Amino acid sequence: MESVIRKKRLHYVSATAIHVAENKMNRNFDAPAPNVKWSTDVTELKYGNGRKAYLSAIIDLYDNSIVSWVLGHSNNNKLVMDTLKKAYVKHPGVSPMIQSDRGFQYTSHEYKRLQLKYGFTKSMSRVSRCLDNQPIERFWGTYKSESYYLTKYDTYEALYCAVRRYMRYYNNYRYTECLDGLSPNEYRRAA
């Protein structure tokens, strides 16, 4: 008797080449000043009896601060666009390079329109290279280990309150060795 090994199918869908950007950041995550380089992504969070919520965030590579975040019931274009619009309400007139993966939201016509409106530079991870977007991936790991995995959330509202509380804590009170022992906002103010 011999074992048979089936060929693994790839489950990703290629994005339209028109809306895909090259990896301009090229894993150079050092930013000389605030709002020069941002990284963005969406992560899935579960609550209740198997229900799902989606958290979209943008992190500034200068001080690892969360520029903006939005929690929603659906992983859709609106979630990502609202996160980007919220970032520009807080920081009008900036034109950072924004690193993302090649998800459908970041290769959409709507994201392209916002790129033209706000004047930011798109940079996208290569296919199956999550390290190309390492800063936001690292943040997801930090958030989940320090907050999300420690509590069971029965409702969307409880999850939302916990996310809001953690984001405030992370930006204002979570001290980091790489920021000379300061929180992201303290580091930004000191600069």
JSON list of C-alpha atoms in Angstrom, two decimals:
[
{"chain": "A", "resi": 1, "resn": "MET", "atom": "CA", "xyz": [0.00, 0.00, 0.00]},
{"chain": "A", "resi": 2, "resn": "GLU", "atom": "CA", "xyz": [1.31, 3.45, -0.92]},
{"chain": "A", "resi": 3, "resn": "SER", "atom": "CA", "xyz": [0.24, 6.81, 0.36]},
{"chain": "A", "resi": 4, "resn": "VAL", "atom": "CA", "xyz": [-0.94, 9.42, -2.08]},
{"chain": "A", "resi": 5, "resn": "ILE", "atom": "CA", "xyz": [-0.05, 13.05, -1.54]},
{"chain": "A", "resi": 6, "resn": "ARG", "atom": "CA", "xyz": [-2.40, 15.43, -3.21]},
{"chain": "A", "resi": 7, "resn": "LYS", "atom": "CA", "xyz": [-1.13, 18.70, -4.57]},
{"chain": "A", "resi": 8, "resn": "LYS", "atom": "CA", "xyz": [-2.18, 21.61, -2.35]},
{"chain": "A", "resi": 9, "resn": "ARG", "atom": "CA", "xyz": [-4.39, 24.17, -4.03]},
{"chain": "A", "resi": 10, "resn": "LEU", "atom": "CA", "xyz": [-3.62, 27.85, -3.67]},
{"chain": "A", "resi": 11, "resn": "HIS", "atom": "CA", "xyz": [-6.60, 29.70, -2.21]},
{"chain": "A", "resi": 12, "resn": "TYR", "atom": "CA", "xyz": [-5.72, 33.30, -2.95]},
{"chain": "A", "resi": 13, "resn": "VAL", "atom": "CA", "xyz": [-7.28, 35.25, -5.79]},
{"chain": "A", "resi": 14, "resn": "SER", "atom": "CA", "xyz": [-4.98, 37.39, -7.85]},
{"chain": "A", "resi": 15, "resn": "ALA", "atom": "CA", "xyz": [-5.77, 41.08, -7.75]},
{"chain": "A", "resi": 16, "resn": "THR", "atom": "CA", "xyz": [-6.21, 43.08, -10.93]},
{"chain": "A", "resi": 17, "resn": "ALA", "atom": "CA", "xyz": [-2.76, 44.29, -11.95]},
{"chain": "A", "resi": 18, "resn": "ILE", "atom": "CA", "xyz": [-4.04, 47.85, -12.46]},
{"chain": "A", "resi": 19, "resn": "HIS", "atom": "CA", "xyz": [-4.71, 48.32, -8.74]},
{"chain": "A", "resi": 20, "resn": "VAL", "atom": "CA", "xyz": [-1.70, 46.46, -7.35]},
{"chain": "A", "resi": 21, "resn": "ALA", "atom": "CA", "xyz": [1.32, 48.51, -6.31]},
{"chain": "A", "resi": 22, "resn": "GLU", "atom": "CA", "xyz": [4.90, 47.35, -6.04]},
{"chain": "A", "resi": 23, "resn": "ASN", "atom": "CA", "xyz": [6.50, 46.80, -2.65]},
{"chain": "A", "resi": 24, "resn": "LYS", "atom": "CA", "xyz": [8.10, 50.26, -2.45]},
{"chain": "A", "resi": 25, "resn": "MET", "atom": "CA", "xyz": [8.65, 50.06, 1.31]},
{"chain": "A", "resi": 26, "resn": "ASN", "atom": "CA", "xyz": [10.69, 46.89, 0.76]},
{"chain": "A", "resi": 27, "resn": "ARG", "atom": "CA", "xyz": [10.80, 46.09, 4.51]},
{"chain": "A", "resi": 28, "resn": "ASN", "atom": "CA", "xyz": [12.46, 49.43, 5.31]},
{"chain": "A", "resi": 29, "resn": "PHE", "atom": "CA", "xyz": [10.33, 50.23, 8.34]},
{"chain": "A", "resi": 30, "resn": "ASP", "atom": "CA", "xyz": [12.39, 53.14, 9.69]},
{"chain": "A", "resi": 31, "resn": "ALA", "atom": "CA", "xyz": [10.58, 56.47, 9.48]},
{"chain": "A", "resi": 32, "resn": "PRO", "atom": "CA", "xyz": [12.48, 59.73, 10.12]},
{"chain": "A", "resi": 33, "resn": "ALA", "atom": "CA", "xyz": [9.37, 61.65, 11.25]},
{"chain": "A", "resi": 34, "resn": "PRO", "atom": "CA", "xyz": [5.69, 61.14, 12.02]},
{"chain": "A", "resi": 35, "resn": "ASN", "atom": "CA", "xyz": [3.28, 60.49, 9.14]},
{"chain": "A", "resi": 36, "resn": "VAL", "atom": "CA", "xyz": [5.97, 59.46, 6.65]},
{"chain": "A", "resi": 37, "resn": "LYS", "atom": "CA", "xyz": [5.27, 55.71, 6.66]},
{"chain": "A", "resi": 38, "resn": "TRP", "atom": "CA", "xyz": [2.08, 53.95, 7.71]},
{"chain": "A", "resi": 39, "resn": "SER", "atom": "CA", "xyz": [1.16, 50.26, 7.73]},
{"chain": "A", "resi": 40, "resn": "THR", "atom": "CA", "xyz": [-2.43, 48.98, 7.56]},
{"chain": "A", "resi": 41, "resn": "ASP", "atom": "CA", "xyz": [-4.31, 45.70, 7.77]},
{"chain": "A", "resi": 42, "resn": "VAL", "atom": "CA", "xyz": [-7.50, 44.00, 8.97]},
{"chain": "A", "resi": 43, "resn": "THR", "atom": "CA", "xyz": [-7.73, 41.22, 11.56]},
{"chain": "A", "resi": 44, "resn": "GLU", "atom": "CA", "xyz": [-10.62, 38.98, 12.57]},
{"chain": "A", "resi": 45, "resn": "LEU", "atom": "CA", "xyz": [-11.92, 38.87, 16.14]},
{"chain": "A", "resi": 46, "resn": "LYS", "atom": "CA", "xyz": [-14.50, 36.40, 17.47]},
{"chain": "A", "resi": 47, "resn": "TYR", "atom": "CA", "xyz": [-17.11, 37.07, 20.12]},
{"chain": "A", "resi": 48, "resn": "GLY", "atom": "CA", "xyz": [-20.29, 35.48, 21.44]},
{"chain": "A", "resi": 49, "resn": "ASN", "atom": "CA", "xyz": [-21.14, 32.09, 20.01]},
{"chain": "A", "resi": 50, "resn": "GLY", "atom": "CA", "xyz": [-18.82, 32.10, 16.99]},
{"chain": "A", "resi": 51, "resn": "ARG", "atom": "CA", "xyz": [-19.75, 35.57, 15.71]},
{"chain": "A", "resi": 52, "resn": "LYS", "atom": "CA", "xyz": [-17.04, 37.58, 13.95]},
{"chain": "A", "resi": 53, "resn": "ALA", "atom": "CA", "xyz": [-15.96, 41.20, 14.00]},
{"chain": "A", "resi": 54, "resn": "TYR", "atom": "CA", "xyz": [-13.19, 42.80, 11.97]},
{"chain": "A", "resi": 55, "resn": "LEU", "atom": "CA", "xyz": [-10.66, 45.34, 13.20]},
{"chain": "A", "resi": 56, "resn": "SER", "atom": "CA", "xyz": [-8.95, 47.61, 10.69]},
{"chain": "A", "resi": 57, "resn": "ALA", "atom": "CA", "xyz": [-6.05, 49.79, 11.87]},
{"chain": "A", "resi": 58, "resn": "ILE", "atom": "CA", "xyz": [-3.26, 52.03, 10.63]},
{"chain": "A", "resi": 59, "resn": "ILE", "atom": "CA", "xyz": [0.04, 52.20, 12.53]},
{"chain": "A", "resi": 60, "resn": "ASP", "atom": "CA", "xyz": [2.64, 54.98, 12.14]},
{"chain": "A", "resi": 61, "resn": "LEU", "atom": "CA", "xyz": [6.11, 53.47, 11.70]},
{"chain": "A", "resi": 62, "resn": "TYR", "atom": "CA", "xyz": [7.81, 56.45, 13.34]},
{"chain": "A", "resi": 63, "resn": "ASP", "atom": "CA", "xyz": [6.57, 55.68, 16.86]},
{"chain": "A", "resi": 64, "resn": "ASN", "atom": "CA", "xyz": [4.32, 52.62, 16.35]},
{"chain": "A", "resi": 65, "resn": "SER", "atom": "CA", "xyz": [1.27, 54.66, 17.37]},
{"chain": "A", "resi": 66, "resn": "ILE", "atom": "CA", "xyz": [-2.16, 53.66, 16.14]},
{"chain": "A", "resi": 67, "resn": "VAL", "atom": "CA", "xyz": [-3.19, 56.46, 13.78]},
{"chain": "A", "resi": 68, "resn": "SER", "atom": "CA", "xyz": [-6.77, 55.23, 13.42]},
{"chain": "A", "resi": 69, "resn": "TRP", "atom": "CA", "xyz": [-8.86, 52.11, 13.85]},
{"chain": "A", "resi": 70, "resn": "VAL", "atom": "CA", "xyz": [-12.38, 50.94, 13.05]},
{"chain": "A", "resi": 71, "resn": "LEU", "atom": "CA", "xyz": [-14.19, 47.84, 14.31]},
{"chain": "A", "resi": 72, "resn": "GLY", "atom": "CA", "xyz": [-16.99, 46.50, 12.12]},
{"chain": "A", "resi": 73, "resn": "HIS", "atom": "CA", "xyz": [-19.26, 43.53, 11.56]},
{"chain": "A", "resi": 74, "resn": "SER", "atom": "CA", "xyz": [-18.03, 42.94, 7.98]},
{"chain": "A", "resi": 75, "resn": "ASN", "atom": "CA", "xyz": [-14.62, 42.76, 6.36]},
{"chain": "A", "resi": 76, "resn": "ASN", "atom": "CA", "xyz": [-15.57, 45.04, 3.50]},
{"chain": "A", "resi": 77, "resn": "ASN", "atom": "CA", "xyz": [-14.40, 48.13, 1.62]},
{"chain": "A", "resi": 78, "resn": "LYS", "atom": "CA", "xyz": [-16.28, 50.47, 3.98]},
{"chain": "A", "resi": 79, "resn": "LEU", "atom": "CA", "xyz": [-14.27, 49.22, 6.97]},
{"chain": "A", "resi": 80, "resn": "VAL", "atom": "CA", "xyz": [-10.93, 50.02, 5.32]},
{"chain": "A", "resi": 81, "resn": "MET", "atom": "CA", "xyz": [-12.05, 53.30, 3.74]},
{"chain": "A", "resi": 82, "resn": "ASP", "atom": "CA", "xyz": [-13.50, 54.52, 7.06]},
{"chain": "A", "resi": 83, "resn": "THR", "atom": "CA", "xyz": [-10.16, 53.73, 8.75]},
{"chain": "A", "resi": 84, "resn": "LEU", "atom": "CA", "xyz": [-8.29, 55.75, 6.13]},
{"chain": "A", "resi": 85, "resn": "LYS", "atom": "CA", "xyz": [-10.74, 58.67, 6.25]},
{"chain": "A", "resi": 86, "resn": "LYS", "atom": "CA", "xyz": [-10.51, 58.74, 10.05]},
{"chain": "A", "resi": 87, "resn": "ALA", "atom": "CA", "xyz": [-6.70, 58.91, 9.79]},
{"chain": "A", "resi": 88, "resn": "TYR", "atom": "CA", "xyz": [-6.95, 61.92, 7.48]},
{"chain": "A", "resi": 89, "resn": "VAL", "atom": "CA", "xyz": [-9.42, 63.69, 9.79]},
{"chain": "A", "resi": 90, "resn": "LYS", "atom": "CA", "xyz": [-6.74, 63.48, 12.51]},
{"chain": "A", "resi": 91, "resn": "HIS", "atom": "CA", "xyz": [-3.82, 64.25, 10.19]},
{"chain": "A", "resi": 92, "resn": "PRO", "atom": "CA", "xyz": [-5.00, 66.40, 7.26]},
{"chain": "A", "resi": 93, "resn": "GLY", "atom": "CA", "xyz": [-2.48, 67.26, 4.59]},
{"chain": "A", "resi": 94, "resn": "VAL", "atom": "CA", "xyz": [-0.02, 64.42, 5.21]},
{"chain": "A", "resi": 95, "resn": "SER", "atom": "CA", "xyz": [1.09, 62.18, 2.35]},
{"chain": "A", "resi": 96, "resn": "PRO", "atom": "CA", "xyz": [2.69, 59.03, 3.79]},
{"chain": "A", "resi": 97, "resn": "MET", "atom": "CA", "xyz": [3.66, 55.83, 2.08]},
{"chain": "A", "resi": 98, "resn": "ILE", "atom": "CA", "xyz": [1.04, 53.28, 3.16]},
{"chain": "A", "resi": 99, "resn": "GLN", "atom": "CA", "xyz": [2.01, 49.60, 3.23]},
{"chain": "A", "resi": 100, "resn": "SER", "atom": "CA", "xyz": [-0.81, 47.06, 2.92]},
{"chain": "A", "resi": 101, "resn": "ASP", "atom": "CA", "xyz": [-1.34, 43.54, 1.71]},
{"chain": "A", "resi": 102, "resn": "ARG", "atom": "CA", "xyz": [-3.04, 42.80, -1.62]},
{"chain": "A", "resi": 103, "resn": "GLY", "atom": "CA", "xyz": [-6.48, 42.31, -0.11]},
{"chain": "A", "resi": 104, "resn": "PHE", "atom": "CA", "xyz": [-9.53, 43.19, -2.18]},
{"chain": "A", "resi": 105, "resn": "GLN", "atom": "CA", "xyz": [-10.09, 46.42, -0.21]},
{"chain": "A", "resi": 106, "resn": "TYR", "atom": "CA", "xyz": [-6.61, 47.77, -0.99]},
{"chain": "A", "resi": 107, "resn": "THR", "atom": "CA", "xyz": [-6.84, 46.90, -4.70]},
{"chain": "A", "resi": 108, "resn": "SER", "atom": "CA", "xyz": [-10.33, 48.38, -5.10]},
{"chain": "A", "resi": 109, "resn": "HIS", "atom": "CA", "xyz": [-11.37, 51.39, -7.19]},
{"chain": "A", "resi": 110, "resn": "GLU", "atom": "CA", "xyz": [-12.48, 53.13, -3.98]},
{"chain": "A", "resi": 111, "resn": "TYR", "atom": "CA", "xyz": [-9.03, 52.82, -2.37]},
{"chain": "A", "resi": 112, "resn": "LYS", "atom": "CA", "xyz": [-7.47, 54.17, -5.57]},
{"chain": "A", "resi": 113, "resn": "ARG", "atom": "CA", "xyz": [-9.86, 57.17, -5.45]},
{"chain": "A", "resi": 114, "resn": "LEU", "atom": "CA", "xyz": [-8.82, 57.88, -1.86]},
{"chain": "A", "resi": 115, "resn": "GLN", "atom": "CA", "xyz": [-5.18, 57.61, -2.88]},
{"chain": "A", "resi": 116, "resn": "LEU", "atom": "CA", "xyz": [-5.73, 60.30, -5.50]},
{"chain": "A", "resi": 117, "resn": "LYS", "atom": "CA", "xyz": [-7.76, 62.45, -3.08]},
{"chain": "A", "resi": 118, "resn": "TYR", "atom": "CA", "xyz": [-5.27, 62.32, -0.20]},
{"chain": "A", "resi": 119, "resn": "GLY", "atom": "CA", "xyz": [-2.04, 61.99, -2.19]},
{"chain": "A", "resi": 120, "resn": "PHE", "atom": "CA", "xyz": [-0.49, 59.06, -0.34]},
{"chain": "A", "resi": 121, "resn": "THR", "atom": "CA", "xyz": [1.85, 56.53, -1.94]},
{"chain": "A", "resi": 122, "resn": "LYS", "atom": "CA", "xyz": [0.68, 52.92, -2.14]},
{"chain": "A", "resi": 123, "resn": "SER", "atom": "CA", "xyz": [3.06, 50.09, -1.30]},
{"chain": "A", "resi": 124, "resn": "MET", "atom": "CA", "xyz": [1.89, 46.48, -1.20]},
{"chain": "A", "resi": 125, "resn": "SER", "atom": "CA", "xyz": [3.29, 43.27, 0.20]},
{"chain": "A", "resi": 126, "resn": "ARG", "atom": "CA", "xyz": [4.27, 40.57, -2.21]},
{"chain": "A", "resi": 127, "resn": "VAL", "atom": "CA", "xyz": [1.97, 37.55, -2.40]},
{"chain": "A", "resi": 128, "resn": "SER", "atom": "CA", "xyz": [2.36, 35.24, 0.64]},
{"chain": "A", "resi": 129, "resn": "ARG", "atom": "CA", "xyz": [4.97, 37.52, 2.26]},
{"chain": "A", "resi": 130, "resn": "CYS", "atom": "CA", "xyz": [3.40, 38.67, 5.55]},
{"chain": "A", "resi": 131, "resn": "LEU", "atom": "CA", "xyz": [6.80, 40.00, 6.72]},
{"chain": "A", "resi": 132, "resn": "ASP", "atom": "CA", "xyz": [6.48, 42.75, 4.09]},
{"chain": "A", "resi": 133, "resn": "ASN", "atom": "CA", "xyz": [3.80, 44.24, 6.36]},
{"chain": "A", "resi": 134, "resn": "GLN", "atom": "CA", "xyz": [5.48, 43.25, 9.62]},
{"chain": "A", "resi": 135, "resn": "PRO", "atom": "CA", "xyz": [4.76, 46.35, 11.79]},
{"chain": "A", "resi": 136, "resn": "ILE", "atom": "CA", "xyz": [0.97, 45.94, 11.75]},
{"chain": "A", "resi": 137, "resn": "GLU", "atom": "CA", "xyz": [1.26, 42.14, 11.96]},
{"chain": "A", "resi": 138, "resn": "ARG", "atom": "CA", "xyz": [3.43, 42.57, 15.07]},
{"chain": "A", "resi": 139, "resn": "PHE", "atom": "CA", "xyz": [0.86, 44.95, 16.53]},
{"chain": "A", "resi": 140, "resn": "TRP", "atom": "CA", "xyz": [-1.92, 42.37, 16.01]},
{"chain": "A", "resi": 141, "resn": "GLY", "atom": "CA", "xyz": [0.15, 39.83, 17.93]},
{"chain": "A", "resi": 142, "resn": "THR", "atom": "CA", "xyz": [0.79, 42.31, 20.75]},
{"chain": "A", "resi": 143, "resn": "TYR", "atom": "CA", "xyz": [-2.86, 43.37, 20.97]},
{"chain": "A", "resi": 144, "resn": "LYS", "atom": "CA", "xyz": [-4.17, 39.82, 20.95]},
{"chain": "A", "resi": 145, "resn": "SER", "atom": "CA", "xyz": [-1.72, 38.50, 23.55]},
{"chain": "A", "resi": 146, "resn": "GLU", "atom": "CA", "xyz": [-2.06, 41.51, 25.89]},
{"chain": "A", "resi": 147, "resn": "SER", "atom": "CA", "xyz": [-5.82, 42.00, 25.63]},
{"chain": "A", "resi": 148, "resn": "TYR", "atom": "CA", "xyz": [-7.99, 40.00, 23.25]},
{"chain": "A", "resi": 149, "resn": "TYR", "atom": "CA", "xyz": [-7.00, 36.44, 24.28]},
{"chain": "A", "resi": 150, "resn": "LEU", "atom": "CA", "xyz": [-7.36, 37.26, 27.99]},
{"chain": "A", "resi": 151, "resn": "THR", "atom": "CA", "xyz": [-11.13, 37.75, 27.93]},
{"chain": "A", "resi": 152, "resn": "LYS", "atom": "CA", "xyz": [-14.16, 36.06, 26.40]},
{"chain": "A", "resi": 153, "resn": "TYR", "atom": "CA", "xyz": [-16.43, 38.63, 24.78]},
{"chain": "A", "resi": 154, "resn": "ASP", "atom": "CA", "xyz": [-20.14, 37.81, 24.78]},
{"chain": "A", "resi": 155, "resn": "THR", "atom": "CA", "xyz": [-21.30, 40.80, 22.75]},
{"chain": "A", "resi": 156, "resn": "TYR", "atom": "CA", "xyz": [-20.04, 43.09, 20.02]},
{"chain": "A", "resi": 157, "resn": "GLU", "atom": "CA", "xyz": [-20.41, 46.05, 22.40]},
{"chain": "A", "resi": 158, "resn": "ALA", "atom": "CA", "xyz": [-18.16, 44.39, 25.01]},
{"chain": "A", "resi": 159, "resn": "LEU", "atom": "CA", "xyz": [-15.55, 43.69, 22.31]},
{"chain": "A", "resi": 160, "resn": "TYR", "atom": "CA", "xyz": [-15.77, 47.28, 21.02]},
{"chain": "A", "resi": 161, "resn": "CYS", "atom": "CA", "xyz": [-15.27, 48.73, 24.53]},
{"chain": "A", "resi": 162, "resn": "ALA", "atom": "CA", "xyz": [-12.27, 46.46, 25.12]},
{"chain": "A", "resi": 163, "resn": "VAL", "atom": "CA", "xyz": [-10.67, 47.44, 21.78]},
{"chain": "A", "resi": 164, "resn": "ARG", "atom": "CA", "xyz": [-11.21, 51.15, 22.50]},
{"chain": "A", "resi": 165, "resn": "ARG", "atom": "CA", "xyz": [-9.71, 50.77, 25.99]},
{"chain": "A", "resi": 166, "resn": "TYR", "atom": "CA", "xyz": [-6.66, 48.92, 24.64]},
{"chain": "A", "resi": 167, "resn": "MET", "atom": "CA", "xyz": [-6.02, 51.42, 21.84]},
{"chain": "A", "resi": 168, "resn": "ARG", "atom": "CA", "xyz": [-6.06, 54.27, 24.36]},
{"chain": "A", "resi": 169, "resn": "TYR", "atom": "CA", "xyz": [-3.74, 52.31, 26.68]},
{"chain": "A", "resi": 170, "resn": "TYR", "atom": "CA", "xyz": [-1.38, 51.35, 23.83]},
{"chain": "A", "resi": 171, "resn": "ASN", "atom": "CA", "xyz": [-0.96, 54.89, 22.46]},
{"chain": "A", "resi": 172, "resn": "ASN", "atom": "CA", "xyz": [-0.76, 56.70, 25.81]},
{"chain": "A", "resi": 173, "resn": "TYR", "atom": "CA", "xyz": [0.52, 54.36, 28.51]},
{"chain": "A", "resi": 174, "resn": "ARG", "atom": "CA", "xyz": [2.24, 51.28, 27.04]},
{"chain": "A", "resi": 175, "resn": "TYR", "atom": "CA", "xyz": [5.93, 51.91, 27.49]},
{"chain": "A", "resi": 176, "resn": "THR", "atom": "CA", "xyz": [8.30, 50.44, 24.93]},
{"chain": "A", "resi": 177, "resn": "GLU", "atom": "CA", "xyz": [12.04, 49.89, 25.14]},
{"chain": "A", "resi": 178, "resn": "CYS", "atom": "CA", "xyz": [12.59, 50.78, 21.48]},
{"chain": "A", "resi": 179, "resn": "LEU", "atom": "CA", "xyz": [10.98, 54.19, 22.17]},
{"chain": "A", "resi": 180, "resn": "ASP", "atom": "CA", "xyz": [13.42, 54.97, 25.01]},
{"chain": "A", "resi": 181, "resn": "GLY", "atom": "CA", "xyz": [10.92, 53.72, 27.60]},
{"chain": "A", "resi": 182, "resn": "LEU", "atom": "CA", "xyz": [8.16, 56.07, 26.42]},
{"chain": "A", "resi": 183, "resn": "SER", "atom": "CA", "xyz": [4.66, 55.39, 25.12]},
{"chain": "A", "resi": 184, "resn": "PRO", "atom": "CA", "xyz": [4.08, 56.14, 21.42]},
{"chain": "A", "resi": 185, "resn": "ASN", "atom": "CA", "xyz": [2.37, 59.49, 22.13]},
{"chain": "A", "resi": 186, "resn": "GLU", "atom": "CA", "xyz": [5.03, 60.53, 24.67]},
{"chain": "A", "resi": 187, "resn": "TYR", "atom": "CA", "xyz": [7.74, 59.69, 22.12]},
{"chain": "A", "resi": 188, "resn": "ARG", "atom": "CA", "xyz": [5.96, 61.75, 19.47]},
{"chain": "A", "resi": 189, "resn": "ARG", "atom": "CA", "xyz": [5.59, 64.73, 21.80]},
{"chain": "A", "resi": 190, "resn": "ALA", "atom": "CA", "xyz": [9.25, 64.53, 22.86]},
{"chain": "A", "resi": 191, "resn": "ALA", "atom": "CA", "xyz": [10.33, 64.62, 19.22]}
]
